[in-house]
């Protein structure tokens, strides 16, 4: 049996989501149609929106369905460009963002917008003080990810929100990695916008969410990315991805019931895994261990061996993980997060990310540690580093 | 076997899962005639190779590599290339090129070409070391290098190595070497050489699992 430990990359469908999709497949109606075939689907979308809203603790009116977390991120950031300010706008983000934010920010820069990229401290976190220091008269948007995908560090979104509250600055968070792994309350967050993705919370690929605080009142603050229809209250044209919407609605409904227990169970698995790895394998570093981080993320550096070769050897044993090693991505630069917390390129090159999800068990932990020990041992025998 | 695409060729996979000629003892116990070391842990790749020489031929070759699957497979396949048929002559071994290694691996993905560069570099370092230990001049070392950029003393070989290490367009090459930033006389020639090397290394022998 394969062991899937790459739940920060994507998640398997929740069994209830699978059932929901199967049951829905005959509902081919266009929710915009007036007739019953369409109206039936429309009411299912309404229900899904309510479920998503409830899970993230937000009003249903403020939930916009998109095609991905990346689309949601692009919509928020590119609005700074499309809004045609009569001054040069400035935005603040971090250098540990997902490429959907980072590369969009660079695109904005090319188009004349000022961007500040904050560095994370040695715990992998940006502080509210850093944000405050960077704010200028022309700052219009702050975009900071909620949880980092590589080591899972949590950013102080609530505290940063408090700093920005009395200022005329919009606040966005890419919450794709945090969703479903920790309990989120958008109402308490002071965020204006947040991005989510279905496939990280046991729903399919191709469905995303944009949280848009007080949509009715504030809809002019953003510019739609896709024009051409009245869907999503006129903000996001395209005939709805009805299967995706129904699926993410179901996923949120299920997670809402499970999340408290699952957070504990997954954290226990992760902690057990780290304890066993520490016991069985020497010369390791658990990255971000002391920082506040996601319960299911474990990022470990195995000294003297390179991440990609560990990944591929585990893969050949049926264990699916991911690596922060530059070699695997084709870029030669090691990860910003790992560099920030360790200041050593070696740490990034030898790092492997294990991310636990709702399907993982204690047995997975035992088998993974056993195989990991064997493969690390083999690779270390090949290594010239002492 | 499933039909799923693997990231590397079957040959790379075989050498990665079952590497040949790893140095299994402490280097002091392996009575080598020459040792070559390239790369560093910080770069993500490091290779040490050891050779035993007899009658100007490589009689034995052992190695240790820290790096990704293609770096490990490159060293392993190199160890086979230089030891088969009673051993390769030092002269031929000194002339091994990255493209020979890539060819023996049935191609590498484009972003992994730089991993194959280390093997031949390490081998040359080991042969240099062998001659140094013998207190002889290395007759195969080409001292006659063609300089392309006179302002920064950059040779044709330097450009070739930069391309292999990932400088696949002029702006990357220039950022890394400053080539052509002073008098600019060499720019046309550099661009021509660059195109020649990029075509050679990044177009002809690329392993791409999605290509039929």
Coordinates of C-alpha atoms in Angstrom, one line a residue:
Chain A
X1 CA 0.0 0.0 0.0
X2 CA 1.2 3.4 -0.9
X3 CA 1.7 6.0 1.9
X4 CA 0.7 9.5 0.8
X5 CA 2.5 12.1 2.9
X6 CA 2.2 15.1 0.6
X7 CA -1.0 16.6 1.8
X8 CA 0.3 20.1 1.5
X9 CA 0.7 19.5 -2.3
X10 CA -2.8 18.2 -2.6
X11 CA -5.3 16.0 -0.8
X12 CA -7.3 12.9 -1.8
X13 CA -11.0 13.4 -2.1
X14 CA -13.0 13.0 1.1
X15 CA -15.2 9.9 0.8
X16 CA -18.3 12.0 1.4
X17 CA -17.2 14.4 -1.3
X18 CA -16.8 11.5 -3.7
X19 CA -20.4 10.4 -2.9
X20 CA -21.7 13.9 -3.3
X21 CA -20.0 14.3 -6.7
X22 CA -21.4 10.9 -7.9
X23 CA -24.9 11.9 -6.8
X24 CA -24.7 15.2 -8.4
X25 CA -23.4 14.1 -11.8
X26 CA -26.9 14.0 -13.4
X27 CA -27.5 17.6 -12.4
X28 CA -26.3 19.2 -15.7
X29 CA -28.4 22.3 -15.4
X30 CA -27.0 25.8 -15.8
X31 CA -27.7 27.6 -12.6
X32 CA -28.5 30.7 -14.5
X33 CA -31.4 29.1 -16.3
X34 CA -34.9 30.0 -15.1
X35 CA -36.3 26.5 -15.5
X36 CA -36.3 23.8 -12.9
X37 CA -33.3 22.0 -14.3
X38 CA -31.2 25.1 -13.7
X39 CA -32.9 26.2 -10.4
X40 CA -32.1 22.8 -8.8
X41 CA -28.4 23.4 -9.4
X42 CA -28.7 27.0 -8.2
X43 CA -30.1 25.9 -4.9
X44 CA -27.3 23.4 -4.5
X45 CA -24.7 26.1 -5.1
X46 CA -26.5 28.3 -2.5
X47 CA -26.2 25.4 0.0
X48 CA -22.5 24.9 -0.9
X49 CA -21.8 28.6 -0.4
X50 CA -23.4 28.5 3.0
X51 CA -21.3 25.5 4.0
X52 CA -18.1 27.1 2.9
X53 CA -19.0 30.3 4.7
X54 CA -19.8 28.4 7.9
X55 CA -16.6 26.5 7.9
X56 CA -14.5 29.6 7.5
X57 CA -16.8 31.7 9.8
X58 CA -17.8 34.3 7.2
X59 CA -21.1 35.5 5.8
X60 CA -22.2 33.5 2.8
X61 CA -22.5 36.7 0.8
X62 CA -18.8 37.3 1.1
X63 CA -17.8 34.0 -0.5
X64 CA -16.9 34.1 -4.2
X65 CA -16.2 30.9 -6.1
X66 CA -13.2 30.9 -8.4
X67 CA -11.2 28.3 -10.3
X68 CA -8.3 28.1 -7.9
X69 CA -6.4 29.7 -5.0
X70 CA -4.0 31.1 -7.6
X71 CA -6.9 32.8 -9.4
X72 CA -8.1 34.3 -6.1
X73 CA -4.6 35.6 -5.4
X74 CA -4.3 37.0 -8.9
X75 CA -7.6 38.8 -8.6
X76 CA -6.7 40.6 -5.4
X77 CA -3.1 41.6 -6.5
X78 CA -3.9 42.6 -10.0
X79 CA -6.7 44.8 -8.9
X80 CA -3.9 47.2 -7.6
X81 CA -2.9 47.6 -11.2
X82 CA -6.4 47.7 -12.8
X83 CA -7.7 50.2 -10.2
X84 CA -5.7 53.0 -11.9
X85 CA -4.7 55.0 -8.9
X86 CA -3.8 58.6 -9.6
X87 CA -0.5 57.9 -7.6
X88 CA 2.0 55.1 -7.7
X89 CA 0.5 52.5 -5.3
X90 CA 2.7 50.4 -3.0
X91 CA 2.0 46.9 -1.7
X92 CA 3.6 44.8 1.0
X93 CA 4.1 41.1 0.9
X94 CA 6.7 38.6 2.0
X95 CA 9.4 36.6 0.1
X96 CA 8.0 33.3 1.3
X97 CA 4.7 33.6 -0.6
X98 CA 3.5 31.0 -3.0
X99 CA 4.4 31.9 -6.6
X100 CA 0.8 32.8 -7.3
X101 CA 1.4 35.8 -5.1
X102 CA 5.2 36.3 -5.5
X103 CA 5.2 36.2 -9.3
X104 CA 2.1 38.3 -9.5
X105 CA 3.8 40.9 -7.3
X106 CA 6.8 40.9 -9.7
X107 CA 4.4 41.4 -12.6
X108 CA 2.9 44.4 -10.8
X109 CA 6.4 45.7 -10.2
X110 CA 7.1 45.5 -13.9
X111 CA 4.0 47.5 -14.5
X112 CA 5.2 50.3 -12.2
X113 CA 3.8 49.4 -8.9
X114 CA 6.0 49.5 -5.8
X115 CA 6.4 46.3 -3.9
X116 CA 8.1 45.6 -0.6
X117 CA 9.0 42.0 0.2
X118 CA 9.4 41.3 3.9
X119 CA 11.9 38.7 5.1
X120 CA 10.9 36.2 7.7
X121 CA 12.8 36.0 10.9
X122 CA 14.7 32.9 12.1
X123 CA 11.4 31.4 13.3
X124 CA 10.1 31.7 9.7
X125 CA 7.6 34.4 10.7
X126 CA 7.0 38.1 9.8
X127 CA 6.2 40.3 12.7
X128 CA 3.5 43.0 12.8
X129 CA 6.3 45.5 13.6
X130 CA 8.0 44.7 10.3
X131 CA 4.7 45.4 8.5
X132 CA 4.2 48.6 10.4
X133 CA 7.7 49.8 9.5
X134 CA 7.1 49.2 5.8
X135 CA 3.8 51.1 5.6
X136 CA 4.1 54.3 3.5
X137 CA 1.6 57.0 2.4
X138 CA 1.0 55.2 -0.8
X139 CA 0.5 51.7 0.6
X140 CA -2.8 50.2 -0.6
X141 CA -2.5 46.5 0.0
X142 CA -0.8 44.0 2.4
X143 CA -0.7 40.4 1.3
X144 CA 0.7 37.8 3.7
X145 CA 0.2 34.1 3.6
X146 CA -1.6 32.5 6.6
X147 CA 0.5 29.3 6.7
X148 CA 3.7 28.6 4.9
X149 CA 3.6 25.5 2.6
X150 CA 7.2 24.3 3.3
X151 CA 7.6 24.2 7.0
X152 CA 4.1 25.2 7.9
X153 CA 4.9 28.2 10.0
X154 CA 1.8 30.3 10.9
X155 CA 2.0 34.1 10.3
X156 CA 0.4 36.4 12.9
X157 CA -2.6 37.3 10.7
X158 CA -4.8 38.5 13.5
X159 CA -2.1 40.8 14.9
X160 CA -1.2 42.3 11.5
X161 CA -4.9 42.8 10.9
X162 CA -5.1 44.9 14.1
X163 CA -2.3 47.1 13.0
X164 CA -4.0 47.7 9.6
X165 CA -7.5 48.1 11.0
X166 CA -7.5 51.9 11.4
X167 CA -5.6 52.5 8.2
X168 CA -6.9 52.8 4.6
X169 CA -5.0 49.7 3.5
X170 CA -6.5 46.5 2.2
X171 CA -5.4 43.2 3.8
X172 CA -5.3 39.9 2.0
X173 CA -4.0 36.5 3.0
X174 CA -3.3 33.5 0.9
X175 CA -4.9 31.0 3.3
X176 CA -4.6 28.0 1.0
X177 CA -2.3 26.0 3.3
X178 CA -4.0 27.0 6.5
X179 CA -7.5 25.9 5.4
X180 CA -8.7 22.6 6.8
X181 CA -5.6 22.2 8.9
X182 CA -6.3 24.8 11.6
X183 CA -9.5 26.4 12.6
X184 CA -10.0 29.7 10.8
X185 CA -12.4 32.5 11.6
X186 CA -12.5 35.2 8.9
X187 CA -14.9 37.3 11.0
X188 CA -12.3 37.6 13.7
X189 CA -9.3 37.9 11.3
X190 CA -9.8 41.5 10.2
X191 CA -8.9 40.4 6.7
X192 CA -10.5 42.1 3.7
X193 CA -9.7 39.1 1.4
X194 CA -8.5 35.6 1.7
X195 CA -7.8 32.9 -0.9
X196 CA -8.6 29.2 -0.6
X197 CA -8.3 26.1 -2.8
X198 CA -10.6 23.1 -2.9
X199 CA -7.9 20.5 -3.6
X200 CA -6.1 21.2 -0.3
X201 CA -9.2 20.4 1.7
X202 CA -10.3 17.1 0.2
X203 CA -12.3 18.6 -2.7
X204 CA -11.2 18.4 -6.4
X205 CA -8.8 20.5 -8.3
X206 CA -10.2 23.4 -10.2
X207 CA -12.3 25.1 -7.5
X208 CA -11.1 28.0 -5.4
X209 CA -12.6 30.6 -3.1
X210 CA -12.1 34.2 -2.7
X211 CA -13.4 35.7 0.6
X212 CA -14.4 39.3 0.0
X213 CA -15.3 41.1 3.2
X214 CA -18.6 43.1 3.0
X215 CA -18.8 42.3 -0.7
X216 CA -22.0 44.3 -1.3
X217 CA -20.5 47.5 0.2
X218 CA -16.9 47.1 -1.0
X219 CA -17.2 45.4 -4.4
X220 CA -15.6 48.3 -6.1
X221 CA -12.3 47.8 -4.2
X222 CA -11.4 45.0 -6.5
X223 CA -11.6 44.6 -10.3
X224 CA -12.8 41.3 -11.7
X225 CA -10.2 39.2 -13.5
X226 CA -12.7 37.5 -15.7
X227 CA -15.4 39.6 -17.4
X228 CA -18.4 38.3 -19.4
X229 CA -21.3 37.3 -17.2
X230 CA -23.3 38.0 -14.1
X231 CA -22.2 34.9 -12.2
X232 CA -20.9 35.3 -8.7
X233 CA -22.8 38.5 -8.2
X234 CA -21.3 39.9 -11.4
X235 CA -17.8 39.7 -9.9
X236 CA -16.5 36.5 -11.6
X237 CA -17.9 35.6 -15.0
X238 CA -18.0 32.0 -16.3
X239 CA -20.7 29.4 -16.0
X240 CA -20.1 28.0 -12.5
X241 CA -18.0 24.9 -12.0
X242 CA -21.0 23.3 -10.5
X243 CA -19.4 20.0 -9.6
X244 CA -16.5 21.7 -8.0
X245 CA -18.7 24.0 -6.0
X246 CA -20.9 21.3 -4.7
X247 CA -17.8 19.3 -3.8
X248 CA -16.1 22.0 -1.9
X249 CA -19.4 22.7 -0.1
X250 CA -19.5 19.1 1.0
X251 CA -15.8 19.1 2.0
X252 CA -16.4 22.1 4.2
X253 CA -19.5 20.6 5.7
X254 CA -17.6 17.4 6.6
X255 CA -14.5 19.2 7.8
X256 CA -16.6 21.4 10.0
X257 CA -17.7 18.3 11.8
X258 CA -14.3 16.6 11.9
X259 CA -11.8 19.4 12.3
X260 CA -11.4 19.5 16.1
X261 CA -10.7 15.8 16.4
X262 CA -8.6 15.7 13.2
X263 CA -6.3 18.6 14.3
X264 CA -5.5 16.6 17.5
X265 CA -5.1 13.3 15.7
X266 CA -2.9 14.7 12.9
X267 CA -0.8 16.6 15.3
X268 CA -0.3 13.4 17.4
X269 CA 0.8 11.6 14.2
X270 CA 3.2 14.3 13.2
X271 CA 4.7 14.5 16.7
X272 CA 5.0 10.7 16.9
X273 CA 6.7 10.7 13.5
X274 CA 9.2 13.3 14.6
X275 CA 9.9 11.6 17.8
X276 CA 10.6 8.3 16.0
X277 CA 12.8 10.0 13.4
X278 CA 14.8 11.7 16.1
X279 CA 15.3 8.4 17.8
X280 CA 16.1 6.3 14.8
X281 CA 18.1 8.6 12.6
X282 CA 21.0 10.7 13.7
X283 CA 22.2 14.1 12.3
X284 CA 18.8 15.5 11.5
X285 CA 17.2 19.0 12.0
X286 CA 13.5 19.4 12.4
X287 CA 12.9 22.7 10.7
X288 CA 10.7 25.2 12.4
X289 CA 10.1 22.9 15.3
X290 CA 9.9 25.8 17.8
X291 CA 7.9 28.1 15.6
X292 CA 4.0 28.1 15.6
X293 CA 3.3 25.8 12.7
X294 CA 0.6 23.6 11.1
X295 CA -0.2 20.4 13.0
X296 CA 0.4 18.0 10.1
X297 CA 3.6 19.5 8.6
X298 CA 7.0 18.1 9.3
X299 CA 10.1 19.4 7.5
X300 CA 13.3 17.6 8.3
X301 CA 16.8 18.1 7.1
X302 CA 18.9 14.9 6.9
X303 CA 22.5 16.1 7.0
X304 CA 24.9 14.8 4.3
X305 CA 22.2 13.7 1.9
X306 CA 20.3 15.6 -0.8
X307 CA 16.6 16.0 -0.7
X308 CA 15.7 14.9 -4.2
X309 CA 17.5 11.6 -3.9
X310 CA 15.6 10.9 -0.6
X311 CA 12.3 11.8 -2.3
X312 CA 12.9 9.5 -5.2
X313 CA 14.1 6.6 -3.1
X314 CA 11.1 6.9 -0.8
X315 CA 8.9 7.1 -3.9
X316 CA 10.3 3.9 -5.2
X317 CA 9.2 2.4 -1.9
X318 CA 5.7 3.8 -2.3
X319 CA 6.1 6.7 0.0
X320 CA 5.1 10.1 -1.4
X321 CA 6.8 13.2 0.0
X322 CA 8.2 16.4 -1.2
X323 CA 11.4 18.4 -0.9
X324 CA 12.6 21.9 -0.5
X325 CA 15.8 21.0 -2.3
X326 CA 16.6 23.4 -5.1
X327 CA 17.7 20.5 -7.2
X328 CA 14.1 19.2 -7.5
X329 CA 12.6 22.4 -8.7
X330 CA 15.2 23.2 -11.3
X331 CA 16.1 26.5 -9.7
X332 CA 19.5 26.6 -8.1
X333 CA 18.4 28.8 -5.2
X334 CA 17.4 27.0 -2.0
X335 CA 14.1 28.0 -0.4
X336 CA 13.8 31.4 1.3
X337 CA 12.1 30.0 4.3
X338 CA 14.7 27.3 5.0
X339 CA 17.5 29.9 4.3
X340 CA 15.8 32.3 6.7
X341 CA 15.5 29.9 9.6
X342 CA 18.8 28.1 9.1
X343 CA 21.0 30.5 7.1
X344 CA 22.6 27.5 5.6
X345 CA 22.1 26.3 2.1
X346 CA 23.0 22.7 3.2
X347 CA 19.8 22.7 5.4
X348 CA 17.6 23.5 2.4
X349 CA 19.3 21.0 0.1
X350 CA 18.8 18.1 2.4
X351 CA 15.3 18.9 3.5
X352 CA 12.2 16.7 3.0
X353 CA 8.7 17.7 3.7
X354 CA 6.3 15.1 5.2
X355 CA 2.7 16.3 5.4
X356 CA 0.0 14.3 7.1
X357 CA -3.7 14.3 6.3
X358 CA -6.9 12.7 7.3
X359 CA -6.1 9.3 5.7
X360 CA -2.8 8.7 7.4
X361 CA -2.4 6.3 10.3
X362 CA 0.1 5.2 12.9
X363 CA 1.0 2.3 10.7
X364 CA 2.1 4.8 8.0
X365 CA 4.3 6.5 10.5
X366 CA 6.0 3.2 11.5
X367 CA 6.6 2.1 7.9
X368 CA 7.8 5.4 6.8
X369 CA 10.4 5.7 9.6
X370 CA 11.6 2.2 8.9
X371 CA 12.1 2.8 5.2
X372 CA 13.5 6.3 5.7
X373 CA 16.1 4.9 8.1
X374 CA 17.2 2.3 5.5
X375 CA 17.3 4.8 2.6
X376 CA 19.1 7.5 4.5
X377 CA 21.7 5.0 5.6
X378 CA 22.2 3.9 2.0
X379 CA 22.5 7.4 0.7
X380 CA 24.9 8.4 3.5
X381 CA 27.2 5.6 2.5
X382 CA 27.5 7.2 -0.9
X383 CA 28.0 10.7 0.6
X384 CA 31.5 12.2 0.7
X385 CA 30.5 14.7 3.4
X386 CA 31.6 13.7 6.9
Chain B
X1 CA 6.0 -1.6 -14.5
X2 CA 3.4 1.0 -14.9
X3 CA 3.2 3.4 -17.8
X4 CA 3.7 6.4 -15.5
X5 CA 6.3 8.8 -16.6
X6 CA 9.4 8.8 -14.4
X7 CA 11.5 11.9 -14.0
X8 CA 14.6 10.3 -15.5
X9 CA 15.5 7.7 -18.1
X10 CA 15.6 4.0 -17.2
X11 CA 19.4 4.2 -17.3
X12 CA 19.5 6.9 -14.7
X13 CA 17.0 5.1 -12.6
X14 CA 19.1 1.9 -12.6
X15 CA 22.3 3.7 -11.7
X16 CA 20.5 5.7 -9.0
X17 CA 18.8 2.6 -7.4
X18 CA 21.8 0.4 -7.9
X19 CA 24.9 2.5 -8.1
X20 CA 28.2 0.9 -9.1
X21 CA 31.7 1.3 -7.7
X22 CA 30.9 3.4 -4.6
X23 CA 33.9 3.7 -2.3
X24 CA 32.9 1.5 0.6
X25 CA 36.0 1.7 2.8
X26 CA 37.7 4.7 4.3
X27 CA 39.7 6.6 1.7
X28 CA 42.9 5.9 3.6
X29 CA 42.4 2.2 3.2
X30 CA 41.8 2.5 -0.6
X31 CA 45.2 2.9 -1.9
X32 CA 44.4 5.4 -4.7
X33 CA 46.7 7.0 -7.1
X34 CA 44.7 10.2 -7.7
X35 CA 41.8 11.9 -6.0
X36 CA 39.5 14.6 -7.4
X37 CA 36.9 16.6 -5.6
X38 CA 34.4 19.1 -7.0
X39 CA 31.3 21.0 -5.7
X40 CA 30.3 21.6 -2.1
X41 CA 27.4 20.8 0.3
X42 CA 26.2 24.4 0.0
X43 CA 25.8 24.1 -3.8
X44 CA 23.8 20.9 -3.4
X45 CA 26.2 18.8 -5.2
X46 CA 29.6 17.4 -4.2
X47 CA 31.6 14.6 -5.7
X48 CA 34.8 12.9 -4.8
X49 CA 36.4 10.4 -7.2
X50 CA 39.4 8.1 -6.7
X51 CA 41.5 6.4 -9.4
X52 CA 44.0 3.6 -9.5
X53 CA 46.3 3.8 -12.5
X54 CA 48.3 1.0 -14.2
X55 CA 50.2 1.4 -17.5
X56 CA 48.6 4.8 -18.1
X57 CA 45.1 3.2 -17.8
X58 CA 42.4 3.6 -15.2
X59 CA 42.5 0.3 -13.5
X60 CA 39.9 1.1 -10.8
X61 CA 37.6 4.0 -10.1
X62 CA 35.7 4.6 -6.9
X63 CA 33.5 7.5 -5.9
X64 CA 31.3 9.2 -3.3
X65 CA 28.6 11.7 -4.3
X66 CA 26.2 14.0 -2.4
X67 CA 23.5 15.2 -4.7
X68 CA 20.4 14.5 -6.6
X69 CA 19.6 11.3 -8.5
X70 CA 21.2 12.6 -11.7
X71 CA 24.4 13.5 -9.9
X72 CA 24.6 10.0 -8.3
X73 CA 23.8 8.3 -11.6
X74 CA 26.3 10.5 -13.5
X75 CA 29.2 9.4 -11.2
X76 CA 28.1 5.8 -11.3
X77 CA 27.9 5.6 -15.1
X78 CA 31.2 7.4 -15.3
X79 CA 32.8 4.7 -13.2
X80 CA 31.6 2.1 -15.7
X81 CA 32.7 4.1 -18.7
X82 CA 36.3 4.5 -17.5
X83 CA 36.8 0.9 -16.2
X84 CA 35.2 -1.2 -18.9
X85 CA 37.4 -3.3 -21.3
X86 CA 40.5 -3.3 -19.0
X87 CA 40.3 0.4 -18.3
X88 CA 40.3 3.6 -20.3
X89 CA 43.6 5.3 -21.1
X90 CA 44.3 8.4 -19.1
X91 CA 44.5 10.4 -22.3
X92 CA 40.9 9.4 -23.3
X93 CA 39.6 9.7 -19.8
X94 CA 41.0 13.2 -19.6
X95 CA 38.9 14.1 -22.6
X96 CA 35.6 12.8 -21.4
X97 CA 32.9 15.4 -21.9
X98 CA 29.6 15.9 -20.1
X99 CA 27.8 15.0 -23.3
X100 CA 29.4 11.6 -23.3
X101 CA 28.1 11.1 -19.7
X102 CA 24.7 12.4 -20.7
X103 CA 24.6 10.0 -23.7
X104 CA 25.6 7.1 -21.5
X105 CA 22.7 8.0 -19.2
X106 CA 20.3 8.1 -22.2
X107 CA 19.7 11.8 -21.7
X108 CA 19.0 14.0 -18.7
X109 CA 16.2 16.5 -18.2
X110 CA 17.3 20.1 -19.3
X111 CA 17.4 21.4 -15.7
X112 CA 19.8 18.6 -14.7
X113 CA 22.5 19.1 -17.3
X114 CA 24.7 20.9 -14.8
X115 CA 24.7 17.8 -12.6
X116 CA 26.6 15.8 -15.2
X117 CA 29.3 18.5 -15.4
X118 CA 30.7 17.5 -12.1
X119 CA 31.7 14.0 -13.0
X120 CA 34.1 14.8 -15.8
X121 CA 35.5 17.7 -13.8
X122 CA 36.2 15.5 -10.8
X123 CA 37.8 12.9 -13.1
X124 CA 40.1 15.4 -14.6
X125 CA 41.0 16.7 -11.1
X126 CA 41.9 13.1 -10.1
X127 CA 44.1 12.6 -13.2
X128 CA 45.8 16.0 -12.4
X129 CA 46.3 14.8 -8.9
X130 CA 47.8 11.5 -10.2
X131 CA 50.4 13.3 -12.3
X132 CA 51.1 15.7 -9.4
X133 CA 51.8 12.8 -7.1
X134 CA 54.0 11.2 -9.7
X135 CA 55.7 14.6 -10.0
X136 CA 55.2 14.6 -13.7
X137 CA 53.7 17.2 -16.0
X138 CA 50.1 16.2 -17.1
X139 CA 50.7 15.8 -20.9
X140 CA 46.9 15.9 -21.6
X141 CA 46.3 19.2 -19.9
X142 CA 45.5 21.7 -22.6
X143 CA 47.3 24.9 -21.6
X144 CA 46.5 26.5 -24.9
X145 CA 43.1 28.2 -24.2
X146 CA 41.4 30.5 -26.6
X147 CA 40.4 33.7 -24.9
X148 CA 37.1 35.2 -26.1
X149 CA 36.7 38.2 -23.8
X150 CA 40.0 39.9 -23.3
X151 CA 38.7 42.5 -20.8
X152 CA 37.8 39.8 -18.3
X153 CA 40.0 37.0 -19.5
X154 CA 37.2 34.6 -20.3
X155 CA 38.0 31.6 -22.5
X156 CA 35.9 29.5 -24.8
X157 CA 36.1 26.7 -22.3
X158 CA 34.8 29.1 -19.5
X159 CA 31.8 29.9 -21.7
X160 CA 31.2 26.2 -22.4
X161 CA 31.3 25.4 -18.6
X162 CA 28.9 28.3 -17.8
X163 CA 26.4 27.0 -20.3
X164 CA 26.6 23.5 -18.8
X165 CA 26.1 25.0 -15.4
X166 CA 22.9 26.6 -16.6
X167 CA 23.8 29.9 -18.3
X168 CA 21.4 29.3 -21.2
X169 CA 21.0 32.8 -22.4
X170 CA 23.2 35.8 -22.9
X171 CA 21.9 37.8 -19.9
X172 CA 22.5 35.0 -17.5
X173 CA 26.0 34.4 -18.9
X174 CA 26.7 38.1 -18.6
X175 CA 25.4 38.4 -15.1
X176 CA 27.6 35.6 -14.0
X177 CA 30.8 36.5 -15.9
X178 CA 30.5 40.2 -16.8
X179 CA 31.5 39.1 -20.3
X180 CA 31.3 41.8 -22.9
X181 CA 30.5 44.5 -20.4
X182 CA 33.6 46.5 -20.9
X183 CA 34.7 47.0 -24.5
X184 CA 31.9 44.9 -25.9
X185 CA 34.1 43.6 -28.8
X186 CA 33.4 40.0 -28.0
X187 CA 29.6 40.1 -27.8
X188 CA 28.9 38.8 -31.3
X189 CA 31.4 35.9 -30.9
X190 CA 30.1 35.1 -27.4
X191 CA 26.5 35.0 -28.7
X192 CA 27.5 32.7 -31.5
X193 CA 29.4 30.3 -29.1
X194 CA 26.5 30.5 -26.7
X195 CA 24.0 29.4 -29.3
X196 CA 26.3 26.6 -30.4
X197 CA 26.7 25.2 -26.9
X198 CA 23.0 25.7 -26.0
X199 CA 22.0 23.8 -29.1
X200 CA 24.5 21.1 -28.3
X201 CA 23.6 20.6 -24.7
X202 CA 20.0 21.6 -24.3
X203 CA 18.4 20.6 -27.6
X204 CA 19.8 17.4 -28.9
X205 CA 20.2 15.1 -25.9
X206 CA 17.4 16.1 -23.5
X207 CA 15.4 13.5 -21.8
X208 CA 11.8 14.5 -21.7
X209 CA 9.3 11.8 -20.6
X210 CA 6.4 13.7 -22.2
X211 CA 8.0 13.5 -25.6
X212 CA 7.1 10.6 -27.8

